[in-house]
């Protein structure tokens, strides 16, 4: 990484094999990939080098594109509409591959799905495993990612950050997990592969039943047929609603001293401990991870200039190669004038 890319006031320093590249938000790089503090070098490398088996199912997204929602939907499909007993079980049984490391796959409940935010070129790939890739329009994504970085997870040390600052980082592809456009295009270029199912946040919002049935079909093992019996589809739909999911997260806090936490989750809890002015700390709460869950909430935050800038980038990068995605977003009102 060139010093000019890091910012005039920051000298890159290496801790182990990761490099500090930004203090506000706090970002590191491991093997040229930008991540927040909790990601360890060995766990990350182990994740990238993992060799998928035919029963592995991955839910992959760029951050803030509906990962948690899809994790819940898949869990409910696999488990007769019953959610995990508690949030800790949820984090273990729908694990985050590059945060916890590849051991999480051996430790999770099966069948189940593993979360990842890796772009296609970093993702452990096998034609025999299954991948669900979720896409959300970048206008809503950048807004959601701003709240995530500035207000939900204190470990970013960006509580005083403005949306304008974050928007600039997003446009330059300098947030954690890299550039939105590279990420989405890297996966869309694989759309001929039968073992990758593309799903769109806006479609799930508009026609949840249809999208859940398609997921069931993709996951196989008669899950689509099962969804159509004994009210399972309705159960999945209701229990994956933002209202129910928020309710389930309300009282959960992740405590770094819990001895049952895998190391990646402990690092995550430690990095995001809430520190008060008096020096006391409290455990990370999860309920604010789910915010509005709306389509076109960007209208409340993007300025006309930001909107024009983002639309120009969408036009330049996505439209020539994936015009069908532009058409989909158009139908969902993403290009309605401000
Ligand atoms: P907002 O911040 O726009 O509300 P991820 O899980 O990839 O981090 O994505 C988080 C986004 O998905 C948040 O968006 C969150 O509210 C939304 N989300 C999570 N669960 C949802 C649900 N059941 N229905 C609709 N949106 C949901």
mmCIF file of C-alpha atoms and ligand atoms in Angstrom:
data_model
loop_
_atom_site.group_PDB
_atom_site.id
_atom_site.type_symbol
_atom_site.label_atom_id
_atom_site.label_comp_id
_atom_site.label_asym_id
_atom_site.label_seq_id
_atom_site.Cartn_x
_atom_site.Cartn_y
_atom_site.Cartn_z
ATOM 1 C CA UNK A 1 0.000 0.000 0.000
ATOM 2 C CA UNK A 2 1.410 3.380 -0.997
ATOM 3 C CA UNK A 3 1.800 5.886 1.850
ATOM 4 C CA UNK A 4 -0.257 8.427 -0.114
ATOM 5 C CA UNK A 5 -3.273 6.103 0.024
ATOM 6 C CA UNK A 6 -3.135 5.853 3.780
ATOM 7 C CA UNK A 7 -3.463 9.516 4.590
ATOM 8 C CA UNK A 8 -0.898 12.132 5.435
ATOM 9 C CA UNK A 9 -1.168 11.809 9.212
ATOM 10 C CA UNK A 10 -0.865 8.044 9.447
ATOM 11 C CA UNK A 11 2.300 6.063 9.149
ATOM 12 C CA UNK A 12 1.528 2.408 8.391
ATOM 13 C CA UNK A 13 2.614 0.081 11.161
ATOM 14 C CA UNK A 14 2.536 -3.687 11.186
ATOM 15 C CA UNK A 15 1.201 -5.707 14.088
ATOM 16 C CA UNK A 16 2.176 -9.262 13.426
ATOM 17 C CA UNK A 17 1.327 -9.658 9.784
ATOM 18 C CA UNK A 18 -1.445 -7.121 9.583
ATOM 19 C CA UNK A 19 -0.987 -3.466 8.785
ATOM 20 C CA UNK A 20 -2.803 -0.556 10.332
ATOM 21 C CA UNK A 21 -4.071 1.509 7.397
ATOM 22 C CA UNK A 22 -6.614 3.882 8.953
ATOM 23 C CA UNK A 23 -7.232 5.066 12.492
ATOM 24 C CA UNK A 24 -10.658 6.632 11.852
ATOM 25 C CA UNK A 25 -12.428 4.314 11.083
ATOM 26 C CA UNK A 26 -9.985 1.786 12.490
ATOM 27 C CA UNK A 27 -8.972 -0.486 9.628
ATOM 28 C CA UNK A 28 -6.192 -3.006 9.154
ATOM 29 C CA UNK A 29 -5.079 -4.903 6.094
ATOM 30 C CA UNK A 30 -4.261 -8.578 5.956
ATOM 31 C CA UNK A 31 -2.736 -9.708 2.659
ATOM 32 C CA UNK A 32 -4.002 -6.501 1.051
ATOM 33 C CA UNK A 33 -7.583 -7.000 2.278
ATOM 34 C CA UNK A 34 -9.136 -4.327 4.497
ATOM 35 C CA UNK A 35 -10.757 -5.463 7.740
ATOM 36 C CA UNK A 36 -11.754 -4.091 11.113
ATOM 37 C CA UNK A 37 -9.934 -4.851 14.342
ATOM 38 C CA UNK A 38 -11.341 -8.241 15.428
ATOM 39 C CA UNK A 39 -10.077 -10.139 12.376
ATOM 40 C CA UNK A 40 -6.943 -12.144 13.181
ATOM 41 C CA UNK A 41 -4.303 -13.022 10.588
ATOM 42 C CA UNK A 42 -4.410 -16.782 11.141
ATOM 43 C CA UNK A 43 -8.193 -16.990 11.275
ATOM 44 C CA UNK A 44 -8.518 -14.894 8.116
ATOM 45 C CA UNK A 45 -5.907 -16.867 6.191
ATOM 46 C CA UNK A 46 -7.396 -20.140 7.397
ATOM 47 C CA UNK A 47 -10.786 -19.008 6.110
ATOM 48 C CA UNK A 48 -9.470 -18.038 2.675
ATOM 49 C CA UNK A 49 -7.596 -21.335 2.383
ATOM 50 C CA UNK A 50 -10.529 -23.493 3.499
ATOM 51 C CA UNK A 51 -11.460 -26.287 1.056
ATOM 52 C CA UNK A 52 -15.257 -26.492 0.846
ATOM 53 C CA UNK A 53 -17.002 -29.839 0.992
ATOM 54 C CA UNK A 54 -20.135 -30.693 -1.026
ATOM 55 C CA UNK A 55 -22.451 -30.095 1.953
ATOM 56 C CA UNK A 56 -21.161 -26.565 2.594
ATOM 57 C CA UNK A 57 -23.548 -23.683 1.961
ATOM 58 C CA UNK A 58 -22.292 -20.102 2.122
ATOM 59 C CA UNK A 59 -24.229 -16.855 2.379
ATOM 60 C CA UNK A 60 -21.987 -14.219 0.856
ATOM 61 C CA UNK A 61 -22.601 -10.493 0.662
ATOM 62 C CA UNK A 62 -20.900 -7.154 0.669
ATOM 63 C CA UNK A 63 -21.542 -5.776 4.208
ATOM 64 C CA UNK A 64 -24.998 -4.358 4.934
ATOM 65 C CA UNK A 65 -26.719 -6.078 2.041
ATOM 66 C CA UNK A 66 -28.985 -8.332 4.129
ATOM 67 C CA UNK A 67 -26.606 -10.988 5.490
ATOM 68 C CA UNK A 68 -28.260 -11.312 8.912
ATOM 69 C CA UNK A 69 -31.689 -11.525 7.322
ATOM 70 C CA UNK A 70 -30.637 -14.341 4.989
ATOM 71 C CA UNK A 71 -28.850 -16.168 7.796
ATOM 72 C CA UNK A 72 -32.105 -16.151 9.734
ATOM 73 C CA UNK A 73 -34.187 -17.208 6.721
ATOM 74 C CA UNK A 74 -31.872 -20.124 5.912
ATOM 75 C CA UNK A 75 -31.713 -21.215 9.549
ATOM 76 C CA UNK A 76 -35.507 -21.191 9.743
ATOM 77 C CA UNK A 77 -35.826 -23.146 6.478
ATOM 78 C CA UNK A 78 -33.410 -25.791 7.749
ATOM 79 C CA UNK A 79 -34.959 -26.009 11.233
ATOM 80 C CA UNK A 80 -38.717 -26.315 10.691
ATOM 81 C CA UNK A 81 -39.237 -22.601 11.263
ATOM 82 C CA UNK A 82 -37.636 -22.629 14.736
ATOM 83 C CA UNK A 83 -35.003 -19.939 15.385
ATOM 84 C CA UNK A 84 -31.785 -20.592 17.343
ATOM 85 C CA UNK A 85 -32.332 -20.734 21.120
ATOM 86 C CA UNK A 86 -30.322 -17.594 21.701
ATOM 87 C CA UNK A 87 -28.021 -15.183 19.933
ATOM 88 C CA UNK A 88 -24.828 -16.916 20.958
ATOM 89 C CA UNK A 89 -26.101 -20.122 19.365
ATOM 90 C CA UNK A 90 -27.034 -18.062 16.312
ATOM 91 C CA UNK A 91 -23.457 -16.772 16.036
ATOM 92 C CA UNK A 92 -22.093 -20.313 16.382
ATOM 93 C CA UNK A 93 -24.592 -22.074 14.116
ATOM 94 C CA UNK A 94 -24.622 -19.465 11.319
ATOM 95 C CA UNK A 95 -20.960 -18.559 11.738
ATOM 96 C CA UNK A 96 -18.904 -15.784 10.160
ATOM 97 C CA UNK A 97 -16.155 -17.660 8.301
ATOM 98 C CA UNK A 98 -13.365 -15.095 8.142
ATOM 99 C CA UNK A 99 -13.991 -13.786 11.653
ATOM 100 C CA UNK A 100 -14.038 -17.140 13.477
ATOM 101 C CA UNK A 101 -11.863 -19.161 11.115
ATOM 102 C CA UNK A 102 -12.582 -22.413 9.273
ATOM 103 C CA UNK A 103 -13.057 -24.479 12.478
ATOM 104 C CA UNK A 104 -16.442 -22.800 12.772
ATOM 105 C CA UNK A 105 -17.704 -25.050 9.974
ATOM 106 C CA UNK A 106 -16.900 -28.220 11.913
ATOM 107 C CA UNK A 107 -18.509 -26.778 15.056
ATOM 108 C CA UNK A 108 -21.779 -25.465 13.602
ATOM 109 C CA UNK A 109 -25.116 -27.254 13.459
ATOM 110 C CA UNK A 110 -25.658 -29.029 10.120
ATOM 111 C CA UNK A 111 -27.292 -28.585 7.742
ATOM 112 C CA UNK A 112 -26.701 -24.881 7.960
ATOM 113 C CA UNK A 113 -25.203 -21.922 6.149
ATOM 114 C CA UNK A 114 -21.939 -20.065 6.757
ATOM 115 C CA UNK A 115 -21.654 -16.278 6.439
ATOM 116 C CA UNK A 116 -18.876 -14.577 4.491
ATOM 117 C CA UNK A 117 -18.149 -11.111 3.128
ATOM 118 C CA UNK A 118 -15.376 -12.212 0.761
ATOM 119 C CA UNK A 119 -15.273 -11.140 -2.877
ATOM 120 C CA UNK A 120 -15.273 -14.025 -5.335
ATOM 121 C CA UNK A 121 -11.507 -14.044 -5.896
ATOM 122 C CA UNK A 122 -10.861 -14.539 -2.145
ATOM 123 C CA UNK A 123 -13.744 -16.908 -1.438
ATOM 124 C CA UNK A 124 -12.980 -20.597 -0.930
ATOM 125 C CA UNK A 125 -14.714 -22.025 -3.945
ATOM 126 C CA UNK A 126 -15.801 -25.496 -4.955
ATOM 127 C CA UNK A 127 -18.238 -26.315 -7.759
ATOM 128 C CA UNK A 128 -19.758 -28.852 -5.351
ATOM 129 C CA UNK A 129 -20.544 -26.400 -2.541
ATOM 130 C CA UNK A 130 -23.468 -23.937 -2.680
ATOM 131 C CA UNK A 131 -23.286 -20.156 -2.529
ATOM 132 C CA UNK A 132 -26.057 -17.636 -1.947
ATOM 133 C CA UNK A 133 -24.939 -14.158 -2.968
ATOM 134 C CA UNK A 134 -27.121 -11.256 -1.824
ATOM 135 C CA UNK A 135 -27.095 -7.861 -3.508
ATOM 136 C CA UNK A 136 -28.515 -4.568 -2.215
ATOM 137 C CA UNK A 137 -28.423 -1.269 -4.067
ATOM 138 C CA UNK A 138 -25.353 0.810 -3.155
ATOM 139 C CA UNK A 139 -27.351 3.863 -2.086
ATOM 140 C CA UNK A 140 -29.009 1.992 0.794
ATOM 141 C CA UNK A 141 -25.835 0.007 1.411
ATOM 142 C CA UNK A 142 -23.668 3.080 2.029
ATOM 143 C CA UNK A 143 -26.227 4.556 4.435
ATOM 144 C CA UNK A 144 -26.552 1.312 6.386
ATOM 145 C CA UNK A 145 -22.756 0.866 6.410
ATOM 146 C CA UNK A 146 -22.323 4.395 7.788
ATOM 147 C CA UNK A 147 -24.601 3.651 10.774
ATOM 148 C CA UNK A 148 -22.840 0.313 11.265
ATOM 149 C CA UNK A 149 -19.410 1.979 11.355
ATOM 150 C CA UNK A 150 -20.245 5.108 13.310
ATOM 151 C CA UNK A 151 -23.003 4.057 15.690
ATOM 152 C CA UNK A 152 -23.372 0.311 16.017
ATOM 153 C CA UNK A 153 -19.816 -0.974 16.492
ATOM 154 C CA UNK A 154 -17.598 1.222 18.684
ATOM 155 C CA UNK A 155 -14.515 -0.768 17.635
ATOM 156 C CA UNK A 156 -14.324 1.328 14.458
ATOM 157 C CA UNK A 157 -13.594 4.400 16.630
ATOM 158 C CA UNK A 158 -15.691 6.470 14.260
ATOM 159 C CA UNK A 159 -18.493 7.605 16.569
ATOM 160 C CA UNK A 160 -17.768 11.219 15.636
ATOM 161 C CA UNK A 161 -17.541 10.424 11.908
ATOM 162 C CA UNK A 162 -19.786 12.242 9.477
ATOM 163 C CA UNK A 163 -21.756 10.701 6.648
ATOM 164 C CA UNK A 164 -19.807 12.864 4.177
ATOM 165 C CA UNK A 165 -16.523 11.348 5.389
ATOM 166 C CA UNK A 166 -17.878 7.817 5.175
ATOM 167 C CA UNK A 167 -19.453 8.397 1.767
ATOM 168 C CA UNK A 168 -16.065 9.493 0.478
ATOM 169 C CA UNK A 169 -14.440 6.292 1.773
ATOM 170 C CA UNK A 170 -17.182 4.155 0.207
ATOM 171 C CA UNK A 171 -16.793 5.888 -3.147
ATOM 172 C CA UNK A 172 -13.038 5.275 -3.060
ATOM 173 C CA UNK A 173 -13.523 1.622 -2.111
ATOM 174 C CA UNK A 174 -11.648 2.179 1.150
ATOM 175 C CA UNK A 175 -14.063 0.703 3.690
ATOM 176 C CA UNK A 176 -13.561 -2.707 5.244
ATOM 177 C CA UNK A 177 -14.157 -5.598 2.827
ATOM 178 C CA UNK A 178 -13.053 -3.367 -0.020
ATOM 179 C CA UNK A 179 -14.894 -1.793 -2.873
ATOM 180 C CA UNK A 180 -18.659 -2.405 -3.188
ATOM 181 C CA UNK A 181 -18.513 -2.340 -6.986
ATOM 182 C CA UNK A 182 -15.590 -4.776 -7.272
ATOM 183 C CA UNK A 183 -17.298 -7.108 -4.814
ATOM 184 C CA UNK A 184 -20.695 -7.190 -6.503
ATOM 185 C CA UNK A 185 -19.205 -7.438 -10.018
ATOM 186 C CA UNK A 186 -16.786 -10.201 -8.952
ATOM 187 C CA UNK A 187 -19.765 -12.366 -7.988
ATOM 188 C CA UNK A 188 -22.108 -11.314 -10.796
ATOM 189 C CA UNK A 189 -19.466 -12.406 -13.322
ATOM 190 C CA UNK A 190 -20.029 -15.956 -12.009
ATOM 191 C CA UNK A 191 -23.752 -15.913 -12.745
ATOM 192 C CA UNK A 192 -23.565 -18.828 -15.176
ATOM 193 C CA UNK A 193 -22.657 -21.209 -12.353
ATOM 194 C CA UNK A 194 -25.546 -23.332 -11.109
ATOM 195 C CA UNK A 195 -24.192 -23.530 -7.574
ATOM 196 C CA UNK A 196 -24.502 -19.773 -7.029
ATOM 197 C CA UNK A 197 -27.929 -18.350 -6.237
ATOM 198 C CA UNK A 198 -28.331 -14.587 -6.548
ATOM 199 C CA UNK A 199 -30.876 -12.885 -4.348
ATOM 200 C CA UNK A 200 -31.731 -9.203 -4.083
ATOM 201 C CA UNK A 201 -32.589 -7.370 -0.839
ATOM 202 C CA UNK A 202 -35.267 -5.321 -2.590
ATOM 203 C CA UNK A 203 -36.945 -8.462 -4.013
ATOM 204 C CA UNK A 204 -37.013 -10.183 -0.622
ATOM 205 C CA UNK A 205 -38.614 -7.082 0.830
ATOM 206 C CA UNK A 206 -41.266 -6.951 -1.900
ATOM 207 C CA UNK A 207 -42.060 -10.609 -2.463
ATOM 208 C CA UNK A 208 -40.658 -12.543 0.478
ATOM 209 C CA UNK A 209 -42.648 -15.772 -0.067
ATOM 210 C CA UNK A 210 -41.517 -16.164 -3.654
ATOM 211 C CA UNK A 211 -37.873 -15.525 -2.762
ATOM 212 C CA UNK A 212 -37.960 -17.907 0.220
ATOM 213 C CA UNK A 213 -39.404 -20.654 -1.977
ATOM 214 C CA UNK A 214 -36.652 -20.070 -4.538
ATOM 215 C CA UNK A 215 -34.113 -20.385 -1.742
ATOM 216 C CA UNK A 216 -35.708 -23.641 -0.631
ATOM 217 C CA UNK A 217 -35.455 -24.943 -4.209
ATOM 218 C CA UNK A 218 -31.793 -23.951 -4.408
ATOM 219 C CA UNK A 219 -30.927 -25.547 -1.051
ATOM 220 C CA UNK A 220 -32.441 -28.824 -2.291
ATOM 221 C CA UNK A 221 -33.341 -31.830 -0.126
ATOM 222 C CA UNK A 222 -37.047 -31.238 -0.769
ATOM 223 C CA UNK A 223 -36.947 -28.035 1.259
ATOM 224 C CA UNK A 224 -39.090 -26.197 -1.282
ATOM 225 C CA UNK A 225 -41.811 -28.873 -0.986
ATOM 226 C CA UNK A 226 -41.482 -28.814 2.795
ATOM 227 C CA UNK A 227 -41.959 -25.042 2.815
ATOM 228 C CA UNK A 228 -45.299 -25.543 1.097
ATOM 229 C CA UNK A 229 -46.610 -27.830 3.838
ATOM 230 C CA UNK A 230 -47.801 -27.287 7.412
ATOM 231 C CA UNK A 231 -47.521 -23.526 7.239
ATOM 232 C CA UNK A 232 -43.709 -23.581 7.167
ATOM 233 C CA UNK A 233 -43.406 -20.801 4.589
ATOM 234 C CA UNK A 234 -45.658 -18.515 6.625
ATOM 235 C CA UNK A 235 -43.676 -19.334 9.759
ATOM 236 C CA UNK A 236 -40.359 -18.542 8.060
ATOM 237 C CA UNK A 237 -41.766 -15.311 6.688
ATOM 238 C CA UNK A 238 -43.112 -14.155 10.042
ATOM 239 C CA UNK A 239 -40.105 -15.213 12.097
ATOM 240 C CA UNK A 240 -37.658 -13.528 9.716
ATOM 241 C CA UNK A 241 -39.547 -10.236 9.778
ATOM 242 C CA UNK A 242 -37.504 -7.332 11.054
ATOM 243 C CA UNK A 243 -39.935 -6.910 13.943
ATOM 244 C CA UNK A 244 -39.503 -10.489 15.187
ATOM 245 C CA UNK A 245 -35.759 -10.486 14.589
ATOM 246 C CA UNK A 246 -35.324 -7.233 16.529
ATOM 247 C CA UNK A 247 -37.362 -8.621 19.380
ATOM 248 C CA UNK A 248 -35.100 -11.688 19.516
ATOM 249 C CA UNK A 249 -31.970 -9.541 19.762
ATOM 250 C CA UNK A 250 -33.323 -7.061 22.288
ATOM 251 C CA UNK A 251 -31.718 -8.349 25.439
ATOM 252 C CA UNK A 252 -28.654 -10.029 24.043
ATOM 253 C CA UNK A 253 -25.191 -8.758 24.794
ATOM 254 C CA UNK A 254 -21.922 -10.444 23.853
ATOM 255 C CA UNK A 255 -19.569 -10.647 26.812
ATOM 256 C CA UNK A 256 -15.888 -11.078 26.009
ATOM 257 C CA UNK A 257 -15.359 -12.994 29.272
ATOM 258 C CA UNK A 258 -17.817 -15.729 28.330
ATOM 259 C CA UNK A 259 -15.541 -18.825 28.264
ATOM 260 C CA UNK A 260 -17.661 -20.510 25.586
ATOM 261 C CA UNK A 261 -16.816 -17.874 22.937
ATOM 262 C CA UNK A 262 -14.581 -18.943 20.082
ATOM 263 C CA UNK A 263 -11.529 -16.674 19.806
ATOM 264 C CA UNK A 264 -12.880 -14.693 16.821
ATOM 265 C CA UNK A 265 -16.071 -13.812 18.676
ATOM 266 C CA UNK A 266 -14.118 -12.951 21.805
ATOM 267 C CA UNK A 267 -11.964 -10.546 19.765
ATOM 268 C CA UNK A 268 -15.134 -9.095 18.232
ATOM 269 C CA UNK A 269 -16.702 -8.575 21.684
ATOM 270 C CA UNK A 270 -13.521 -7.069 23.067
ATOM 271 C CA UNK A 271 -13.034 -4.675 20.179
ATOM 272 C CA UNK A 272 -16.621 -3.471 20.446
ATOM 273 C CA UNK A 273 -16.949 -3.176 24.207
ATOM 274 C CA UNK A 274 -18.727 0.041 25.027
ATOM 275 C CA UNK A 275 -16.366 2.252 26.999
ATOM 276 C CA UNK A 276 -17.801 5.110 29.026
ATOM 277 C CA UNK A 277 -16.088 8.371 29.992
ATOM 278 C CA UNK A 278 -15.637 7.081 33.543
ATOM 279 C CA UNK A 279 -13.610 4.167 32.195
ATOM 280 C CA UNK A 280 -16.178 1.418 32.830
ATOM 281 C CA UNK A 281 -17.115 -0.987 30.040
ATOM 282 C CA UNK A 282 -20.241 -2.847 29.025
ATOM 283 C CA UNK A 283 -20.807 -5.766 26.683
ATOM 284 C CA UNK A 284 -21.630 -5.274 23.006
ATOM 285 C CA UNK A 285 -25.373 -5.142 22.343
ATOM 286 C CA UNK A 286 -26.792 -6.400 19.086
ATOM 287 C CA UNK A 287 -30.223 -4.880 18.695
ATOM 288 C CA UNK A 288 -29.029 -1.809 16.788
ATOM 289 C CA UNK A 289 -27.524 -4.036 14.056
ATOM 290 C CA UNK A 290 -31.059 -4.238 12.725
ATOM 291 C CA UNK A 291 -32.119 -0.689 11.974
ATOM 292 C CA UNK A 292 -34.941 0.131 9.545
ATOM 293 C CA UNK A 293 -34.625 -2.632 6.973
ATOM 294 C CA UNK A 294 -36.181 -0.352 4.374
ATOM 295 C CA UNK A 295 -35.707 0.101 0.633
ATOM 296 C CA UNK A 296 -34.748 3.621 -0.474
ATOM 297 C CA UNK A 297 -33.955 4.915 3.005
ATOM 298 C CA UNK A 298 -30.988 6.623 1.257
ATOM 299 C CA UNK A 299 -33.390 9.440 0.425
ATOM 300 C CA UNK A 300 -33.054 10.610 4.040
ATOM 301 C CA UNK A 301 -29.297 11.001 3.959
ATOM 302 C CA UNK A 302 -27.760 11.354 0.493
ATOM 303 C CA UNK A 303 -27.380 14.924 -0.771
ATOM 304 C CA UNK A 304 -28.255 15.587 -4.440
ATOM 305 C CA UNK A 305 -24.498 15.802 -5.140
ATOM 306 C CA UNK A 306 -23.788 12.460 -3.471
ATOM 307 C CA UNK A 307 -26.708 10.878 -5.311
ATOM 308 C CA UNK A 308 -25.431 12.175 -8.660
ATOM 309 C CA UNK A 309 -21.927 10.953 -7.887
ATOM 310 C CA UNK A 310 -23.104 7.457 -6.924
ATOM 311 C CA UNK A 311 -25.429 7.206 -9.924
ATOM 312 C CA UNK A 312 -22.544 8.177 -12.219
ATOM 313 C CA UNK A 313 -20.461 5.346 -10.755
ATOM 314 C CA UNK A 314 -23.331 2.867 -11.081
ATOM 315 C CA UNK A 315 -23.727 3.916 -14.714
ATOM 316 C CA UNK A 316 -20.011 3.651 -15.409
ATOM 317 C CA UNK A 317 -19.302 0.355 -13.655
ATOM 318 C CA UNK A 318 -22.468 -1.715 -13.389
ATOM 319 C CA UNK A 319 -24.673 -0.665 -16.298
ATOM 320 C CA UNK A 320 -22.451 -1.701 -19.229
ATOM 321 C CA UNK A 321 -21.909 -5.215 -17.879
ATOM 322 C CA UNK A 322 -25.106 -5.864 -15.910
ATOM 323 C CA UNK A 323 -27.939 -3.782 -17.401
ATOM 324 C CA UNK A 324 -30.511 -6.192 -15.912
ATOM 325 C CA UNK A 325 -29.456 -5.136 -12.409
ATOM 326 C CA UNK A 326 -30.015 -1.488 -13.290
ATOM 327 C CA UNK A 327 -33.477 -2.389 -14.586
ATOM 328 C CA UNK A 328 -34.265 -4.269 -11.370
ATOM 329 C CA UNK A 329 -33.199 -1.326 -9.216
ATOM 330 C CA UNK A 330 -35.159 1.041 -11.472
ATOM 331 C CA UNK A 331 -38.286 -1.029 -10.834
ATOM 332 C CA UNK A 332 -37.652 -0.736 -7.109
ATOM 333 C CA UNK A 333 -37.513 3.069 -7.350
ATOM 334 C CA UNK A 334 -33.788 3.341 -6.665
ATOM 335 C CA UNK A 335 -33.334 5.950 -9.437
ATOM 336 C CA UNK A 336 -36.362 8.106 -8.614
ATOM 337 C CA UNK A 337 -35.164 11.721 -8.513
ATOM 338 C CA UNK A 338 -34.493 13.223 -5.095
HETATM 339 P P1 LIG B 1 -30.567 -0.887 7.461
HETATM 340 O O1 LIG B 1 -29.357 -0.378 8.200
HETATM 341 O O2 LIG B 1 -30.817 -0.152 6.180
HETATM 342 O O3 LIG B 1 -31.779 -0.928 8.301
HETATM 343 P P2 LIG B 1 -26.273 -7.012 7.189
HETATM 344 O O4 LIG B 1 -26.960 -8.046 7.969
HETATM 345 O O5 LIG B 1 -25.710 -7.482 5.901
HETATM 346 O O6 LIG B 1 -25.301 -6.270 8.037
HETATM 347 O O7 LIG B 1 -27.384 -5.968 6.732
HETATM 348 C C1 LIG B 1 -28.001 -5.146 7.673
HETATM 349 C C2 LIG B 1 -29.156 -4.456 6.994
HETATM 350 O O8 LIG B 1 -30.186 -5.420 6.744
HETATM 351 C C3 LIG B 1 -29.748 -3.384 7.910
HETATM 352 O O9 LIG B 1 -30.258 -2.385 7.038
HETATM 353 C C4 LIG B 1 -30.840 -4.180 8.597
HETATM 354 O O10 LIG B 1 -31.836 -3.402 9.202
HETATM 355 C C5 LIG B 1 -31.373 -5.008 7.411
HETATM 356 N N1 LIG B 1 -32.139 -6.169 7.878
HETATM 357 C C6 LIG B 1 -31.759 -7.125 8.741
HETATM 358 N N2 LIG B 1 -32.763 -7.969 8.988
HETATM 359 C C7 LIG B 1 -33.811 -7.561 8.238
HETATM 360 C C8 LIG B 1 -35.151 -8.031 8.054
HETATM 361 N N3 LIG B 1 -35.616 -9.064 8.704
HETATM 362 N N4 LIG B 1 -35.931 -7.351 7.194
HETATM 363 C C9 LIG B 1 -35.477 -6.273 6.509
HETATM 364 N N5 LIG B 1 -34.214 -5.781 6.664
HETATM 365 C C10 LIG B 1 -33.399 -6.411 7.522
#
